[in-house]
């Protein structure tokens, strides 16, 4: 008989135990959502970082948000192999490349070539906003994957 997991329990309720820090993190998240970048692009970035970081709650949230925002489920299924598909624009590819590089810093530093490709697709302000957004989702992912402060069912 196969055991089916029906819910992932909270490990540490960091949001309730350190509400001042939760408030600050939510303020940073709110700021990262007030950008000139397309909402769909940002959900792809958030979903991809969440996949790499292994945050189940965040993957679930951002893929659902992407679908709710009108993205194609087929693209979301292909997100881990985006380089091998025709489903993503050059702008999305540059954002995903930067997301992967920033998320995998322990493997290699972000290269000048990666930054140059992103700079070729985004204005300076957009690039700054993208870098901030990737930074914020990586922080959420580490929090979510470690403490699991939000139940997933």
PDB file of N, CA and C in Angstrom, residues 1-2 11 19 30 34 47 49 54 61 74-75 79 112 134 141:
ATOM      1  N   UNK A   1       0.845  -1.179   0.000  1.00  0.00           N
ATOM      2  CA  UNK A   1       0.000   0.000   0.000  1.00  0.00           C
ATOM      3  C   UNK A   1       0.887   1.238   0.000  1.00  0.00           C
ATOM      4  N   UNK A   2       0.535   2.208  -0.802  1.00  0.00           N
ATOM      5  CA  UNK A   2       1.305   3.446  -0.906  1.00  0.00           C
ATOM      6  C   UNK A   2       0.759   4.478   0.065  1.00  0.00           C
ATOM      7  N   UNK A  11       7.141  23.442  10.199  1.00  0.00           N
ATOM      8  CA  UNK A  11       8.265  23.073  11.059  1.00  0.00           C
ATOM      9  C   UNK A  11       8.465  24.117  12.151  1.00  0.00           C
ATOM     10  N   UNK A  19       7.445  38.207  14.449  1.00  0.00           N
ATOM     11  CA  UNK A  19       6.572  38.991  13.573  1.00  0.00           C
ATOM     12  C   UNK A  19       7.210  40.262  13.034  1.00  0.00           C
ATOM     13  N   UNK A  30       6.504  43.238  -1.015  1.00  0.00           N
ATOM     14  CA  UNK A  30       5.559  44.189  -1.625  1.00  0.00           C
ATOM     15  C   UNK A  30       6.289  45.165  -2.542  1.00  0.00           C
ATOM     16  N   UNK A  34       6.171  45.962  -7.081  1.00  0.00           N
ATOM     17  CA  UNK A  34       5.856  47.267  -7.688  1.00  0.00           C
ATOM     18  C   UNK A  34       6.969  47.624  -8.665  1.00  0.00           C
ATOM     19  N   UNK A  47       8.884  31.161  -9.973  1.00  0.00           N
ATOM     20  CA  UNK A  47       8.679  29.715 -10.050  1.00  0.00           C
ATOM     21  C   UNK A  47       9.996  28.988 -10.287  1.00  0.00           C
ATOM     22  N   UNK A  49      13.183  29.956  -9.631  1.00  0.00           N
ATOM     23  CA  UNK A  49      14.035  29.987  -8.435  1.00  0.00           C
ATOM     24  C   UNK A  49      13.500  29.015  -7.388  1.00  0.00           C
ATOM     25  N   UNK A  54      14.009  24.177  -4.140  1.00  0.00           N
ATOM     26  CA  UNK A  54      13.256  23.103  -3.506  1.00  0.00           C
ATOM     27  C   UNK A  54      12.215  23.570  -2.505  1.00  0.00           C
ATOM     28  N   UNK A  61       2.667  27.977  -5.180  1.00  0.00           N
ATOM     29  CA  UNK A  61       2.090  29.322  -5.237  1.00  0.00           C
ATOM     30  C   UNK A  61       2.367  30.001  -6.576  1.00  0.00           C
ATOM     31  N   UNK A  74       1.677  24.430 -20.287  1.00  0.00           N
ATOM     32  CA  UNK A  74       2.746  23.743 -21.017  1.00  0.00           C
ATOM     33  C   UNK A  74       4.091  24.432 -20.784  1.00  0.00           C
ATOM     34  N   UNK A  75       4.091  25.760 -20.777  1.00  0.00           N
ATOM     35  CA  UNK A  75       5.335  26.502 -20.512  1.00  0.00           C
ATOM     36  C   UNK A  75       5.826  26.228 -19.088  1.00  0.00           C
ATOM     37  N   UNK A  79       9.422  24.650 -17.764  1.00  0.00           N
ATOM     38  CA  UNK A  79      10.303  25.624 -17.121  1.00  0.00           C
ATOM     39  C   UNK A  79      11.660  25.053 -16.702  1.00  0.00           C
ATOM     40  N   UNK A 112      29.810  37.977 -16.279  1.00  0.00           N
ATOM     41  CA  UNK A 112      29.596  39.224 -17.015  1.00  0.00           C
ATOM     42  C   UNK A 112      28.730  38.971 -18.250  1.00  0.00           C
ATOM     43  N   UNK A 134      14.633  38.657  -7.908  1.00  0.00           N
ATOM     44  CA  UNK A 134      15.300  37.356  -7.766  1.00  0.00           C
ATOM     45  C   UNK A 134      15.867  37.209  -6.360  1.00  0.00           C
ATOM     46  N   UNK A 141      12.377  31.501  -0.583  1.00  0.00           N
ATOM     47  CA  UNK A 141      12.606  30.068  -0.794  1.00  0.00           C
ATOM     48  C   UNK A 141      13.399  29.453   0.343  1.00  0.00           C
TER      49      UNK A 141
END
